[in-house]
């Protein structure tokens, strides 16, 4: 499916979609060329450009964000590139179960840690990831997380459900 859209002065609160952006207006250009039956088998690319989120007090500008999903053999490859950095995920995984995989692995290592949800069976996820985050302003504007990076944040690692292991390297 090939979709192109120009969104101007969109207010998601007026449609009860997002309550956190009370008086915000969204402007952006979207191009999507995606095929698949669900998010887990979708292949293609989504590009957002000229994104401006503006409210009475503030304005956030994202010039470019590209999300690309491809496949190589049994592996899925997802790449996100934007003004703020890039992220790559490569391997065999189910989007809906990635968070549960991480929870299961943490629970297997720290079973008495307070607040950790119970282990649930998941589809076997086995993937590697790498990310370089160069700017943190989007975390503040979109998720209200007060982080101000002074230099790039580098994260590499892999997750293996079968062996219940996470290997990660973080450089700041």
PDB file of C-alpha atoms in Angstrom:
ATOM      1  CA  UNK A   1       0.000   0.000   0.000  1.00  0.00           C
ATOM      2  CA  UNK A   2       1.382   3.356  -1.016  1.00  0.00           C
ATOM      3  CA  UNK A   3       0.080   6.306   1.033  1.00  0.00           C
ATOM      4  CA  UNK A   4       1.049   9.958   0.972  1.00  0.00           C
ATOM      5  CA  UNK A   5      -0.457  12.494   3.352  1.00  0.00           C
ATOM      6  CA  UNK A   6       0.038  16.097   4.344  1.00  0.00           C
ATOM      7  CA  UNK A   7      -1.335  16.715   7.817  1.00  0.00           C
ATOM      8  CA  UNK A   8      -1.940  20.314   8.834  1.00  0.00           C
ATOM      9  CA  UNK A   9      -3.211  21.738  12.140  1.00  0.00           C
ATOM     10  CA  UNK A  10      -4.266  18.320  13.464  1.00  0.00           C
ATOM     11  CA  UNK A  11      -5.399  18.417  17.111  1.00  0.00           C
ATOM     12  CA  UNK A  12      -5.462  14.836  18.503  1.00  0.00           C
ATOM     13  CA  UNK A  13      -7.139  15.933  21.750  1.00  0.00           C
ATOM     14  CA  UNK A  14     -10.193  17.093  19.832  1.00  0.00           C
ATOM     15  CA  UNK A  15     -10.658  13.481  18.673  1.00  0.00           C
ATOM     16  CA  UNK A  16      -9.885  11.987  22.109  1.00  0.00           C
ATOM     17  CA  UNK A  17      -6.724  10.340  20.731  1.00  0.00           C
ATOM     18  CA  UNK A  18      -4.040  11.976  22.900  1.00  0.00           C
ATOM     19  CA  UNK A  19      -4.955  13.769  26.086  1.00  0.00           C
ATOM     20  CA  UNK A  20      -1.422  15.022  26.889  1.00  0.00           C
ATOM     21  CA  UNK A  21      -1.346  17.466  23.969  1.00  0.00           C
ATOM     22  CA  UNK A  22      -4.278  19.649  25.003  1.00  0.00           C
ATOM     23  CA  UNK A  23      -3.845  22.631  22.706  1.00  0.00           C
ATOM     24  CA  UNK A  24      -1.202  21.202  20.393  1.00  0.00           C
ATOM     25  CA  UNK A  25      -1.392  21.202  16.656  1.00  0.00           C
ATOM     26  CA  UNK A  26       0.504  18.684  14.551  1.00  0.00           C
ATOM     27  CA  UNK A  27       1.809  19.293  11.050  1.00  0.00           C
ATOM     28  CA  UNK A  28       3.720  16.664   9.071  1.00  0.00           C
ATOM     29  CA  UNK A  29       4.185  14.970   5.744  1.00  0.00           C
ATOM     30  CA  UNK A  30       3.853  11.182   5.694  1.00  0.00           C
ATOM     31  CA  UNK A  31       4.821   8.695   3.025  1.00  0.00           C
ATOM     32  CA  UNK A  32       4.209   4.992   3.593  1.00  0.00           C
ATOM     33  CA  UNK A  33       4.873   2.074   1.275  1.00  0.00           C
ATOM     34  CA  UNK A  34       4.040  -0.998   3.370  1.00  0.00           C
ATOM     35  CA  UNK A  35       2.810  -4.505   2.615  1.00  0.00           C
ATOM     36  CA  UNK A  36       1.707  -7.170   5.078  1.00  0.00           C
ATOM     37  CA  UNK A  37      -1.177  -8.638   7.017  1.00  0.00           C
ATOM     38  CA  UNK A  38      -0.078  -7.526  10.488  1.00  0.00           C
ATOM     39  CA  UNK A  39       2.692  -5.529  12.132  1.00  0.00           C
ATOM     40  CA  UNK A  40       4.708  -8.769  12.499  1.00  0.00           C
ATOM     41  CA  UNK A  41       4.890  -9.470   8.766  1.00  0.00           C
ATOM     42  CA  UNK A  42       4.829  -5.880   7.492  1.00  0.00           C
ATOM     43  CA  UNK A  43       7.617  -4.960   5.071  1.00  0.00           C
ATOM     44  CA  UNK A  44       8.295  -1.543   3.639  1.00  0.00           C
ATOM     45  CA  UNK A  45       9.044   1.994   4.699  1.00  0.00           C
ATOM     46  CA  UNK A  46       7.326   4.794   6.598  1.00  0.00           C
ATOM     47  CA  UNK A  47       8.757   8.307   6.343  1.00  0.00           C
ATOM     48  CA  UNK A  48       7.678  11.316   8.382  1.00  0.00           C
ATOM     49  CA  UNK A  49       9.104  14.685   7.425  1.00  0.00           C
ATOM     50  CA  UNK A  50       8.551  18.341   8.240  1.00  0.00           C
ATOM     51  CA  UNK A  51       6.959  17.422  11.569  1.00  0.00           C
ATOM     52  CA  UNK A  52       6.056  20.340  13.811  1.00  0.00           C
ATOM     53  CA  UNK A  53       4.259  19.885  17.115  1.00  0.00           C
ATOM     54  CA  UNK A  54       3.225  23.254  18.468  1.00  0.00           C
ATOM     55  CA  UNK A  55       1.274  24.365  21.503  1.00  0.00           C
ATOM     56  CA  UNK A  56       0.854  27.687  23.321  1.00  0.00           C
ATOM     57  CA  UNK A  57       4.162  27.336  25.185  1.00  0.00           C
ATOM     58  CA  UNK A  58       6.475  25.318  22.989  1.00  0.00           C
ATOM     59  CA  UNK A  59       7.349  23.960  19.570  1.00  0.00           C
ATOM     60  CA  UNK A  60       9.109  20.745  18.578  1.00  0.00           C
ATOM     61  CA  UNK A  61      10.481  20.180  15.079  1.00  0.00           C
ATOM     62  CA  UNK A  62      11.479  16.809  13.646  1.00  0.00           C
ATOM     63  CA  UNK A  63      12.809  17.223  10.130  1.00  0.00           C
ATOM     64  CA  UNK A  64      13.037  13.541   9.226  1.00  0.00           C
ATOM     65  CA  UNK A  65      12.181  10.077  10.522  1.00  0.00           C
ATOM     66  CA  UNK A  66      12.365   6.922   8.431  1.00  0.00           C
ATOM     67  CA  UNK A  67      11.277   3.474   9.620  1.00  0.00           C
ATOM     68  CA  UNK A  68      12.176   0.592   7.312  1.00  0.00           C
ATOM     69  CA  UNK A  69      11.238  -3.088   7.751  1.00  0.00           C
ATOM     70  CA  UNK A  70      12.887  -5.753   5.585  1.00  0.00           C
ATOM     71  CA  UNK A  71      13.587  -9.465   5.765  1.00  0.00           C
ATOM     72  CA  UNK A  72      16.698 -11.544   5.107  1.00  0.00           C
ATOM     73  CA  UNK A  73      16.052 -15.284   5.304  1.00  0.00           C
ATOM     74  CA  UNK A  74      14.330 -15.889   8.651  1.00  0.00           C
ATOM     75  CA  UNK A  75      15.579 -12.610  10.134  1.00  0.00           C
ATOM     76  CA  UNK A  76      13.615  -9.404  10.335  1.00  0.00           C
ATOM     77  CA  UNK A  77      15.518  -6.156  10.049  1.00  0.00           C
ATOM     78  CA  UNK A  78      14.057  -2.895  11.308  1.00  0.00           C
ATOM     79  CA  UNK A  79      15.936   0.382  10.918  1.00  0.00           C
ATOM     80  CA  UNK A  80      14.900   3.745  12.248  1.00  0.00           C
ATOM     81  CA  UNK A  81      16.823   6.834  11.145  1.00  0.00           C
ATOM     82  CA  UNK A  82      16.032  10.369  12.181  1.00  0.00           C
ATOM     83  CA  UNK A  83      17.300  13.746  13.293  1.00  0.00           C
ATOM     84  CA  UNK A  84      17.912  12.363  16.777  1.00  0.00           C
ATOM     85  CA  UNK A  85      19.802   9.181  15.841  1.00  0.00           C
ATOM     86  CA  UNK A  86      19.353   5.690  14.484  1.00  0.00           C
ATOM     87  CA  UNK A  87      18.274   2.270  15.766  1.00  0.00           C
ATOM     88  CA  UNK A  88      18.662  -1.146  14.103  1.00  0.00           C
ATOM     89  CA  UNK A  89      17.072  -4.425  15.214  1.00  0.00           C
ATOM     90  CA  UNK A  90      18.013  -7.671  13.452  1.00  0.00           C
ATOM     91  CA  UNK A  91      16.829 -11.186  14.225  1.00  0.00           C
ATOM     92  CA  UNK A  92      13.798 -13.331  14.881  1.00  0.00           C
ATOM     93  CA  UNK A  93      11.200 -11.613  17.045  1.00  0.00           C
ATOM     94  CA  UNK A  94       7.570 -10.801  17.532  1.00  0.00           C
ATOM     95  CA  UNK A  95       6.924  -7.110  18.228  1.00  0.00           C
ATOM     96  CA  UNK A  96       4.121  -7.820  20.706  1.00  0.00           C
ATOM     97  CA  UNK A  97       6.279 -10.113  22.852  1.00  0.00           C
ATOM     98  CA  UNK A  98       9.591  -8.200  23.020  1.00  0.00           C
ATOM     99  CA  UNK A  99       8.694  -6.434  26.289  1.00  0.00           C
ATOM    100  CA  UNK A 100       7.537  -9.725  27.830  1.00  0.00           C
ATOM    101  CA  UNK A 101      10.809 -11.368  26.751  1.00  0.00           C
ATOM    102  CA  UNK A 102      12.779  -8.694  28.601  1.00  0.00           C
ATOM    103  CA  UNK A 103      10.521  -9.068  31.652  1.00  0.00           C
ATOM    104  CA  UNK A 104      10.977 -12.868  31.624  1.00  0.00           C
ATOM    105  CA  UNK A 105      14.758 -12.571  31.418  1.00  0.00           C
ATOM    106  CA  UNK A 106      14.920 -10.041  34.266  1.00  0.00           C
ATOM    107  CA  UNK A 107      12.556 -12.217  36.321  1.00  0.00           C
ATOM    108  CA  UNK A 108      14.751 -15.294  35.741  1.00  0.00           C
ATOM    109  CA  UNK A 109      17.783 -13.431  37.128  1.00  0.00           C
ATOM    110  CA  UNK A 110      16.042 -11.441  39.892  1.00  0.00           C
ATOM    111  CA  UNK A 111      12.931 -13.462  40.843  1.00  0.00           C
ATOM    112  CA  UNK A 112      12.330 -11.638  44.142  1.00  0.00           C
ATOM    113  CA  UNK A 113      12.765  -8.126  42.719  1.00  0.00           C
ATOM    114  CA  UNK A 114       9.690  -6.114  43.751  1.00  0.00           C
ATOM    115  CA  UNK A 115       7.264  -5.080  41.020  1.00  0.00           C
ATOM    116  CA  UNK A 116       8.503  -7.476  38.326  1.00  0.00           C
ATOM    117  CA  UNK A 117       5.508  -9.102  36.602  1.00  0.00           C
ATOM    118  CA  UNK A 118       5.221 -12.882  36.463  1.00  0.00           C
ATOM    119  CA  UNK A 119       6.888 -14.921  33.719  1.00  0.00           C
ATOM    120  CA  UNK A 120       4.634 -15.665  30.753  1.00  0.00           C
ATOM    121  CA  UNK A 121       5.449 -17.926  27.862  1.00  0.00           C
ATOM    122  CA  UNK A 122       6.400 -15.955  24.775  1.00  0.00           C
ATOM    123  CA  UNK A 123       7.354 -16.650  21.242  1.00  0.00           C
ATOM    124  CA  UNK A 124      11.106 -17.246  21.121  1.00  0.00           C
ATOM    125  CA  UNK A 125      12.764 -13.889  20.470  1.00  0.00           C
ATOM    126  CA  UNK A 126      16.408 -13.847  19.417  1.00  0.00           C
ATOM    127  CA  UNK A 127      17.669 -10.507  18.131  1.00  0.00           C
ATOM    128  CA  UNK A 128      20.493  -8.013  18.212  1.00  0.00           C
ATOM    129  CA  UNK A 129      20.186  -4.258  18.350  1.00  0.00           C
ATOM    130  CA  UNK A 130      22.294  -1.162  18.101  1.00  0.00           C
ATOM    131  CA  UNK A 131      21.343   2.447  18.641  1.00  0.00           C
ATOM    132  CA  UNK A 132      23.012   5.817  18.511  1.00  0.00           C
ATOM    133  CA  UNK A 133      20.976   8.605  20.070  1.00  0.00           C
ATOM    134  CA  UNK A 134      22.490  11.993  19.372  1.00  0.00           C
ATOM    135  CA  UNK A 135      19.741  14.328  20.567  1.00  0.00           C
ATOM    136  CA  UNK A 136      17.337  13.959  23.495  1.00  0.00           C
ATOM    137  CA  UNK A 137      14.950  16.864  22.900  1.00  0.00           C
ATOM    138  CA  UNK A 138      12.311  14.488  21.484  1.00  0.00           C
ATOM    139  CA  UNK A 139      12.201  12.573  24.800  1.00  0.00           C
ATOM    140  CA  UNK A 140      11.359  15.799  26.596  1.00  0.00           C
ATOM    141  CA  UNK A 141       8.740  17.005  24.134  1.00  0.00           C
ATOM    142  CA  UNK A 142       6.977  13.733  23.350  1.00  0.00           C
ATOM    143  CA  UNK A 143       7.334  11.639  26.540  1.00  0.00           C
ATOM    144  CA  UNK A 144       8.062  14.400  29.102  1.00  0.00           C
ATOM    145  CA  UNK A 145      11.343  12.720  30.089  1.00  0.00           C
ATOM    146  CA  UNK A 146      13.805  15.386  31.290  1.00  0.00           C
ATOM    147  CA  UNK A 147      17.044  14.152  29.711  1.00  0.00           C
ATOM    148  CA  UNK A 148      19.627  16.410  28.117  1.00  0.00           C
ATOM    149  CA  UNK A 149      22.360  14.469  26.307  1.00  0.00           C
ATOM    150  CA  UNK A 150      25.677  16.264  26.072  1.00  0.00           C
ATOM    151  CA  UNK A 151      27.178  13.647  23.730  1.00  0.00           C
ATOM    152  CA  UNK A 152      25.863  10.634  21.778  1.00  0.00           C
ATOM    153  CA  UNK A 153      24.403   7.662  23.641  1.00  0.00           C
ATOM    154  CA  UNK A 154      25.524   4.314  22.136  1.00  0.00           C
ATOM    155  CA  UNK A 155      23.706   1.078  22.943  1.00  0.00           C
ATOM    156  CA  UNK A 156      24.466  -2.375  21.501  1.00  0.00           C
ATOM    157  CA  UNK A 157      23.301  -5.775  22.538  1.00  0.00           C
ATOM    158  CA  UNK A 158      21.355  -8.920  21.948  1.00  0.00           C
ATOM    159  CA  UNK A 159      18.409 -10.731  23.537  1.00  0.00           C
ATOM    160  CA  UNK A 160      17.976 -14.517  23.516  1.00  0.00           C
ATOM    161  CA  UNK A 161      14.791 -15.918  25.093  1.00  0.00           C
ATOM    162  CA  UNK A 162      15.940 -19.517  24.843  1.00  0.00           C
ATOM    163  CA  UNK A 163      19.019 -19.004  27.019  1.00  0.00           C
ATOM    164  CA  UNK A 164      17.312 -16.210  29.021  1.00  0.00           C
ATOM    165  CA  UNK A 165      20.170 -13.806  28.364  1.00  0.00           C
ATOM    166  CA  UNK A 166      20.562 -10.140  27.563  1.00  0.00           C
ATOM    167  CA  UNK A 167      23.993  -8.805  26.636  1.00  0.00           C
ATOM    168  CA  UNK A 168      24.258  -5.060  26.452  1.00  0.00           C
ATOM    169  CA  UNK A 169      26.938  -2.403  26.118  1.00  0.00           C
ATOM    170  CA  UNK A 170      26.185   1.235  26.866  1.00  0.00           C
ATOM    171  CA  UNK A 171      28.565   4.103  26.084  1.00  0.00           C
ATOM    172  CA  UNK A 172      27.800   7.684  27.000  1.00  0.00           C
TER     173      UNK A 172
END
